[in-house]
Short mmCIF file of N, CA and C in Angstrom, two decimals:
data_model
loop_
_atom_site.label_atom_id
_atom_site.label_comp_id
_atom_site.label_asym_id
_atom_site.label_seq_id
_atom_site.Cartn_x
_atom_site.Cartn_y
_atom_site.Cartn_z
N UNK A 985 -3.59 13.73 -33.20
CA UNK A 985 -3.85 13.57 -31.89
C UNK A 985 -4.92 12.36 -31.77
N UNK A 986 -4.68 11.10 -31.27
CA UNK A 986 -5.52 10.34 -31.22
C UNK A 986 -6.22 10.36 -29.92
N UNK A 987 -5.96 11.35 -29.21
CA UNK A 987 -6.67 11.54 -27.66
C UNK A 987 -7.93 12.05 -28.03
N UNK A 988 -8.27 12.76 -29.31
CA UNK A 988 -9.51 13.42 -29.57
C UNK A 988 -10.51 12.05 -30.00
N UNK A 989 -10.11 11.22 -30.59
CA UNK A 989 -10.84 9.87 -30.87
C UNK A 989 -11.24 8.98 -29.61
N UNK A 990 -10.06 9.04 -28.81
CA UNK A 990 -10.45 8.48 -27.48
C UNK A 990 -11.74 9.13 -26.59
N UNK A 991 -11.59 10.59 -26.71
CA UNK A 991 -12.46 11.29 -26.14
C UNK A 991 -13.90 11.03 -26.65
N UNK A 992 -14.02 10.80 -27.91
CA UNK A 992 -15.18 10.72 -28.75
C UNK A 992 -15.68 9.16 -28.27
N UNK A 993 -14.90 8.27 -28.27
CA UNK A 993 -15.07 6.97 -27.62
C UNK A 993 -15.96 6.92 -26.54
N UNK A 994 -15.23 7.82 -25.51
CA UNK A 994 -15.66 7.91 -24.15
C UNK A 994 -17.06 8.58 -24.17
N UNK A 995 -17.12 9.65 -25.11
CA UNK A 995 -18.49 10.27 -25.17
C UNK A 995 -19.75 9.29 -25.59
N UNK A 996 -19.34 8.43 -26.53
CA UNK A 996 -20.27 7.54 -26.95
C UNK A 996 -20.83 6.55 -26.03
N UNK A 997 -19.81 6.13 -25.11
CA UNK A 997 -20.19 5.34 -23.87
C UNK A 997 -21.07 6.08 -22.88
N UNK A 998 -20.74 7.12 -22.61
CA UNK A 998 -21.35 8.09 -21.60
C UNK A 998 -22.96 8.10 -22.18
N UNK A 999 -23.12 8.55 -23.46
CA UNK A 999 -24.31 8.66 -23.97
C UNK A 999 -25.19 7.39 -23.90
N UNK A 1000 -24.38 6.18 -24.21
CA UNK A 1000 -25.03 4.93 -24.13
C UNK A 1000 -25.69 4.52 -22.76
N UNK A 1001 -24.58 4.74 -21.97
CA UNK A 1001 -25.12 4.64 -20.36
C UNK A 1001 -26.01 5.41 -19.79
N UNK A 1002 -26.29 6.79 -20.09
CA UNK A 1002 -27.13 7.58 -20.02
C UNK A 1002 -28.46 7.28 -20.41
N UNK A 1003 -28.69 6.71 -21.69
CA UNK A 1003 -29.80 6.20 -22.31
C UNK A 1003 -30.32 4.90 -21.41
N UNK A 1004 -29.40 3.98 -21.01
CA UNK A 1004 -29.59 2.62 -20.35
C UNK A 1004 -30.11 2.90 -19.18
N UNK A 1005 -29.35 3.91 -18.32
CA UNK A 1005 -29.66 3.97 -16.96
C UNK A 1005 -30.51 5.27 -16.53
N UNK A 1006 -30.71 6.19 -17.58
CA UNK A 1006 -31.50 7.10 -17.32
C UNK A 1006 -30.92 8.36 -16.32
N UNK A 1007 -29.73 8.59 -16.36
CA UNK A 1007 -28.85 9.85 -15.74
C UNK A 1007 -28.80 11.17 -16.68
N UNK A 1008 -28.99 12.13 -16.02
CA UNK A 1008 -28.80 13.11 -16.96
C UNK A 1008 -27.41 14.08 -16.96
N UNK A 1009 -26.74 13.67 -15.93
CA UNK A 1009 -25.31 14.56 -15.74
C UNK A 1009 -24.42 13.46 -15.14
N UNK A 1010 -23.15 13.61 -15.66
CA UNK A 1010 -22.05 13.01 -15.17
C UNK A 1010 -21.18 14.22 -14.50
N UNK A 1011 -21.07 14.09 -13.03
CA UNK A 1011 -20.07 15.08 -12.37
C UNK A 1011 -18.82 14.63 -12.34
N UNK A 1012 -18.26 13.30 -12.31
CA UNK A 1012 -16.98 12.93 -12.28
C UNK A 1012 -16.90 11.44 -13.13
N UNK A 1013 -15.81 11.60 -13.97
CA UNK A 1013 -15.54 10.34 -14.84
C UNK A 1013 -14.05 10.05 -14.42
N UNK A 1014 -14.12 8.60 -13.88
CA UNK A 1014 -12.67 8.14 -13.66
C UNK A 1014 -12.10 7.16 -14.67
N UNK A 1015 -10.90 7.53 -15.04
CA UNK A 1015 -10.31 6.54 -16.19
C UNK A 1015 -9.07 5.78 -15.64
N UNK A 1016 -8.86 4.64 -15.96
CA UNK A 1016 -7.76 3.88 -15.72
C UNK A 1016 -6.86 3.96 -16.85
N UNK A 1017 -5.58 4.33 -16.78
CA UNK A 1017 -4.77 4.43 -18.03
C UNK A 1017 -3.51 3.71 -17.45
N UNK A 1018 -3.37 2.81 -18.48
CA UNK A 1018 -1.93 1.82 -18.18
C UNK A 1018 -0.83 2.69 -18.65
N UNK A 1019 0.32 2.35 -18.17
CA UNK A 1019 1.70 3.18 -18.35
C UNK A 1019 2.10 3.05 -19.68
N UNK A 1020 1.66 1.86 -20.44
CA UNK A 1020 2.09 1.62 -21.75
C UNK A 1020 0.93 2.01 -22.84
N UNK A 1021 -0.12 2.66 -22.53
CA UNK A 1021 -1.25 2.72 -23.16
C UNK A 1021 -0.96 4.07 -24.25
N UNK A 1022 0.06 4.87 -24.15
CA UNK A 1022 0.50 5.85 -25.15
C UNK A 1022 -0.46 6.97 -25.10
N UNK A 1023 -1.12 7.30 -24.07
CA UNK A 1023 -1.96 8.25 -23.86
C UNK A 1023 -1.03 9.62 -23.44
N UNK A 1024 -1.39 10.50 -24.07
CA UNK A 1024 -0.88 11.93 -23.67
C UNK A 1024 -1.94 12.57 -22.66
N UNK A 1025 -1.75 12.40 -21.27
CA UNK A 1025 -2.75 12.94 -20.48
C UNK A 1025 -3.29 14.42 -20.76
N UNK A 1026 -2.31 15.42 -20.76
CA UNK A 1026 -2.95 16.78 -20.93
C UNK A 1026 -3.77 17.04 -22.27
N UNK A 1027 -3.26 16.20 -23.30
CA UNK A 1027 -3.93 16.19 -24.46
C UNK A 1027 -5.40 15.48 -24.54
N UNK A 1028 -5.61 14.54 -23.73
CA UNK A 1028 -6.95 13.80 -23.41
C UNK A 1028 -7.77 14.73 -22.75
N UNK A 1029 -7.27 15.38 -21.51
CA UNK A 1029 -7.92 16.23 -20.53
C UNK A 1029 -8.45 17.51 -21.81
N UNK A 1030 -7.71 18.13 -22.57
CA UNK A 1030 -8.18 19.03 -23.28
C UNK A 1030 -9.29 18.55 -24.34
N UNK A 1031 -9.07 17.41 -24.94
CA UNK A 1031 -9.92 16.70 -25.88
C UNK A 1031 -11.40 16.34 -25.21
N UNK A 1032 -11.18 15.81 -23.80
CA UNK A 1032 -12.26 15.68 -22.97
C UNK A 1032 -13.29 16.85 -22.90
N UNK A 1033 -12.57 18.02 -22.56
CA UNK A 1033 -13.46 19.23 -22.18
C UNK A 1033 -14.19 19.66 -23.48
N UNK A 1034 -13.50 19.32 -24.58
CA UNK A 1034 -13.95 19.91 -25.97
C UNK A 1034 -15.24 18.90 -26.42
N UNK A 1035 -14.69 17.90 -26.33
CA UNK A 1035 -15.75 16.83 -26.90
C UNK A 1035 -16.91 16.50 -26.10
N UNK A 1036 -16.96 16.67 -24.75
CA UNK A 1036 -18.21 16.52 -24.01
C UNK A 1036 -19.14 17.55 -24.03
N UNK A 1037 -18.65 18.82 -24.70
CA UNK A 1037 -19.91 19.73 -24.85
C UNK A 1037 -21.03 19.38 -25.35
N UNK A 1038 -22.18 19.60 -24.88
CA UNK A 1038 -23.45 19.03 -25.12
C UNK A 1038 -23.90 17.86 -24.64
N UNK A 1039 -23.06 17.14 -24.11
CA UNK A 1039 -23.28 15.82 -23.50
C UNK A 1039 -23.59 15.82 -22.11
N UNK A 1040 -24.12 14.81 -21.51
CA UNK A 1040 -24.24 14.62 -19.91
C UNK A 1040 -23.07 14.72 -19.03
N UNK A 1041 -21.89 14.61 -20.02
CA UNK A 1041 -20.60 14.64 -19.36
C UNK A 1041 -19.88 16.22 -19.37
N UNK A 1042 -20.78 17.05 -20.02
CA UNK A 1042 -20.13 18.45 -19.92
C UNK A 1042 -19.96 19.04 -18.72
N UNK A 1043 -18.93 19.48 -18.46
CA UNK A 1043 -18.35 20.06 -17.13
C UNK A 1043 -17.98 19.17 -16.01
N UNK A 1044 -18.07 17.89 -16.51
CA UNK A 1044 -17.57 16.74 -15.53
C UNK A 1044 -16.04 16.80 -15.45
N UNK A 1045 -15.68 16.46 -13.95
CA UNK A 1045 -14.23 16.31 -13.80
C UNK A 1045 -13.68 14.82 -14.19
N UNK A 1046 -12.75 15.10 -14.98
CA UNK A 1046 -11.88 13.90 -15.37
C UNK A 1046 -10.90 13.71 -14.37
N UNK A 1047 -11.02 12.40 -13.90
CA UNK A 1047 -9.91 11.95 -13.05
C UNK A 1047 -9.12 10.44 -13.79
N UNK A 1048 -8.01 10.93 -13.88
CA UNK A 1048 -7.05 9.84 -14.68
C UNK A 1048 -6.24 9.09 -13.38
N UNK A 1049 -6.46 7.86 -13.46
CA UNK A 1049 -5.64 6.97 -12.72
C UNK A 1049 -4.71 6.08 -13.25
N UNK A 1050 -3.51 6.28 -12.69
CA UNK A 1050 -2.21 5.73 -13.71
C UNK A 1050 -2.13 4.01 -12.77
N UNK A 1051 -2.12 3.31 -13.98
CA UNK A 1051 -2.06 1.92 -13.63
C UNK A 1051 -0.56 1.53 -14.15
N UNK A 1052 0.20 0.91 -13.28
CA UNK A 1052 1.69 0.36 -13.65
C UNK A 1052 1.69 -0.61 -14.68
N UNK A 1053 2.89 -0.63 -15.23
CA UNK A 1053 3.30 -1.57 -16.33
C UNK A 1053 3.65 -2.95 -15.60
N UNK A 1054 3.20 -3.80 -16.08
CA UNK A 1054 3.51 -5.37 -15.58
C UNK A 1054 3.82 -6.20 -16.74
N UNK A 1055 4.61 -7.21 -16.08
CA UNK A 1055 5.34 -8.05 -17.11
C UNK A 1055 5.43 -9.61 -16.37
N UNK A 1056 5.44 -10.55 -16.99
CA UNK A 1056 5.91 -12.04 -16.53
C UNK A 1056 7.28 -12.35 -16.81
N UNK A 1057 7.99 -12.62 -15.87
CA UNK A 1057 9.38 -12.95 -16.20
C UNK A 1057 9.58 -14.29 -16.49
N UNK A 1058 9.91 -14.90 -17.51
CA UNK A 1058 10.24 -16.30 -17.84
C UNK A 1058 11.40 -16.89 -17.16
N UNK A 1059 12.36 -16.09 -16.32
CA UNK A 1059 13.61 -16.53 -15.68
C UNK A 1059 12.99 -16.75 -14.32
N UNK A 1060 12.52 -16.02 -13.49
CA UNK A 1060 11.98 -16.35 -12.24
C UNK A 1060 10.67 -16.64 -11.95
N UNK A 1061 9.84 -16.58 -13.14
CA UNK A 1061 8.29 -16.94 -13.24
C UNK A 1061 7.55 -16.12 -12.20
N UNK A 1062 7.87 -14.71 -12.06
CA UNK A 1062 6.95 -13.88 -11.23
C UNK A 1062 6.57 -12.62 -12.04
N UNK A 1063 5.42 -12.38 -11.71
CA UNK A 1063 4.85 -11.19 -12.39
C UNK A 1063 5.30 -9.86 -11.65
N UNK A 1064 6.02 -8.80 -12.34
CA UNK A 1064 6.41 -7.84 -11.74
C UNK A 1064 6.23 -6.62 -12.42
N UNK A 1065 6.27 -5.41 -11.68
CA UNK A 1065 5.87 -4.09 -12.31
C UNK A 1065 7.46 -3.54 -13.03
N UNK A 1066 7.07 -3.00 -14.06
CA UNK A 1066 8.25 -2.39 -14.72
C UNK A 1066 7.88 -0.93 -15.12
N UNK A 1067 8.80 -0.09 -15.54
CA UNK A 1067 8.69 1.10 -15.93
C UNK A 1067 8.78 1.34 -17.47
N UNK A 1068 9.32 0.42 -18.11
CA UNK A 1068 9.43 0.58 -19.48
C UNK A 1068 9.41 -0.94 -20.17
N UNK A 1069 8.90 -1.05 -21.35
CA UNK A 1069 8.67 -2.56 -21.83
C UNK A 1069 10.06 -3.22 -21.90
N UNK A 1070 11.07 -2.52 -22.16
CA UNK A 1070 12.34 -3.31 -22.23
C UNK A 1070 13.26 -3.41 -20.88
N UNK A 1071 12.83 -2.89 -19.88
CA UNK A 1071 13.33 -3.11 -18.59
C UNK A 1071 13.65 -4.37 -18.11
N UNK A 1072 14.82 -4.89 -17.80
CA UNK A 1072 14.89 -6.12 -17.09
C UNK A 1072 14.14 -6.28 -15.77
N UNK A 1073 14.13 -7.47 -15.56
CA UNK A 1073 13.14 -8.00 -14.26
C UNK A 1073 13.84 -7.44 -12.91
N UNK A 1074 12.83 -6.75 -12.34
CA UNK A 1074 13.68 -6.13 -11.00
C UNK A 1074 13.79 -6.99 -9.90
N UNK A 1075 13.17 -8.51 -10.18
CA UNK A 1075 13.48 -9.46 -9.22
C UNK A 1075 14.93 -10.21 -9.28
N UNK A 1076 14.94 -10.68 -10.81
CA UNK A 1076 16.19 -11.43 -10.84
C UNK A 1076 17.13 -10.70 -11.82
N UNK A 1077 16.95 -9.95 -12.64
CA UNK A 1077 17.66 -9.16 -13.46
C UNK A 1077 17.50 -9.75 -14.78
N UNK A 1078 16.76 -10.81 -15.13
CA UNK A 1078 16.53 -11.45 -16.39
C UNK A 1078 15.89 -10.60 -17.39
N UNK A 1079 16.09 -10.87 -18.69
CA UNK A 1079 15.66 -10.13 -19.60
C UNK A 1079 14.62 -10.83 -20.50
N UNK A 1080 14.00 -11.76 -19.90
CA UNK A 1080 13.11 -12.52 -20.90
C UNK A 1080 11.60 -12.17 -20.13
N UNK A 1081 11.09 -11.07 -20.52
CA UNK A 1081 9.62 -10.66 -19.99
C UNK A 1081 8.69 -10.44 -20.92
N UNK A 1082 7.59 -10.91 -20.66
CA UNK A 1082 6.50 -10.34 -21.38
C UNK A 1082 5.41 -9.58 -20.76
N UNK A 1083 5.21 -8.68 -21.53
CA UNK A 1083 4.38 -7.64 -20.97
C UNK A 1083 2.75 -8.19 -20.64
N UNK A 1084 2.35 -8.15 -19.44
CA UNK A 1084 1.20 -8.65 -18.82
C UNK A 1084 0.05 -7.29 -18.59
N UNK A 1085 0.49 -6.16 -18.58
CA UNK A 1085 -0.45 -5.25 -18.42
C UNK A 1085 0.33 -3.83 -18.61
N UNK A 1086 -0.77 -2.99 -18.46
CA UNK A 1086 -0.21 -1.64 -18.62
C UNK A 1086 -0.50 -0.88 -20.01
N UNK A 1087 -1.21 -1.53 -20.64
CA UNK A 1087 -1.82 -0.95 -21.90
C UNK A 1087 -3.39 -0.56 -21.78
N UNK A 1088 -3.87 -0.82 -20.77
CA UNK A 1088 -5.30 -0.43 -20.69
C UNK A 1088 -5.74 0.97 -20.79
N UNK A 1089 -6.90 1.15 -21.13
CA UNK A 1089 -7.65 2.34 -20.96
C UNK A 1089 -9.09 2.29 -20.82
N UNK A 1090 -9.57 2.35 -19.38
CA UNK A 1090 -11.09 1.80 -19.39
C UNK A 1090 -11.66 3.10 -18.58
N UNK A 1091 -12.98 2.95 -18.53
CA UNK A 1091 -13.70 3.77 -17.73
C UNK A 1091 -13.76 2.91 -16.47
N UNK A 1092 -13.27 3.38 -15.24
CA UNK A 1092 -13.37 2.69 -14.09
C UNK A 1092 -15.00 3.05 -13.48
N UNK A 1093 -15.13 4.27 -13.39
CA UNK A 1093 -16.66 4.63 -12.92
C UNK A 1093 -17.02 5.95 -13.28
N UNK A 1094 -18.14 6.33 -13.03
CA UNK A 1094 -18.71 7.73 -13.18
C UNK A 1094 -19.79 8.07 -11.75
N UNK A 1095 -19.71 9.24 -11.44
CA UNK A 1095 -20.69 9.73 -10.60
C UNK A 1095 -21.40 10.38 -11.42
N UNK A 1096 -22.78 10.17 -11.26
CA UNK A 1096 -23.93 10.61 -11.96
C UNK A 1096 -25.08 11.49 -11.10
N UNK A 1097 -25.78 12.05 -11.93
CA UNK A 1097 -27.13 12.77 -11.14
C UNK A 1097 -28.33 12.23 -11.75
#
């Protein structure tokens, strides 16, 4: 379950930011997760609750924001949204797409006290 190590990385960032900015508690943490990031959201939610115990984010609400998959189509030269890495271009039907987004996993922001 790599979601546990993802949660541990998030905890490390929370602790670093708490030290740097002097906050004591995180009430909400928002994550942006790309469609192709390979994250099992229920598993990450569980891991987050477990890993954040004893940290400023203990009891924080985790909000996960879905980001679409994007690709550049070499046939029509447009950036398009795709549901799967192997989907054809929704604009022209071409099959020569290079993924340009959707594999992100980042903290968007935190609400802190």
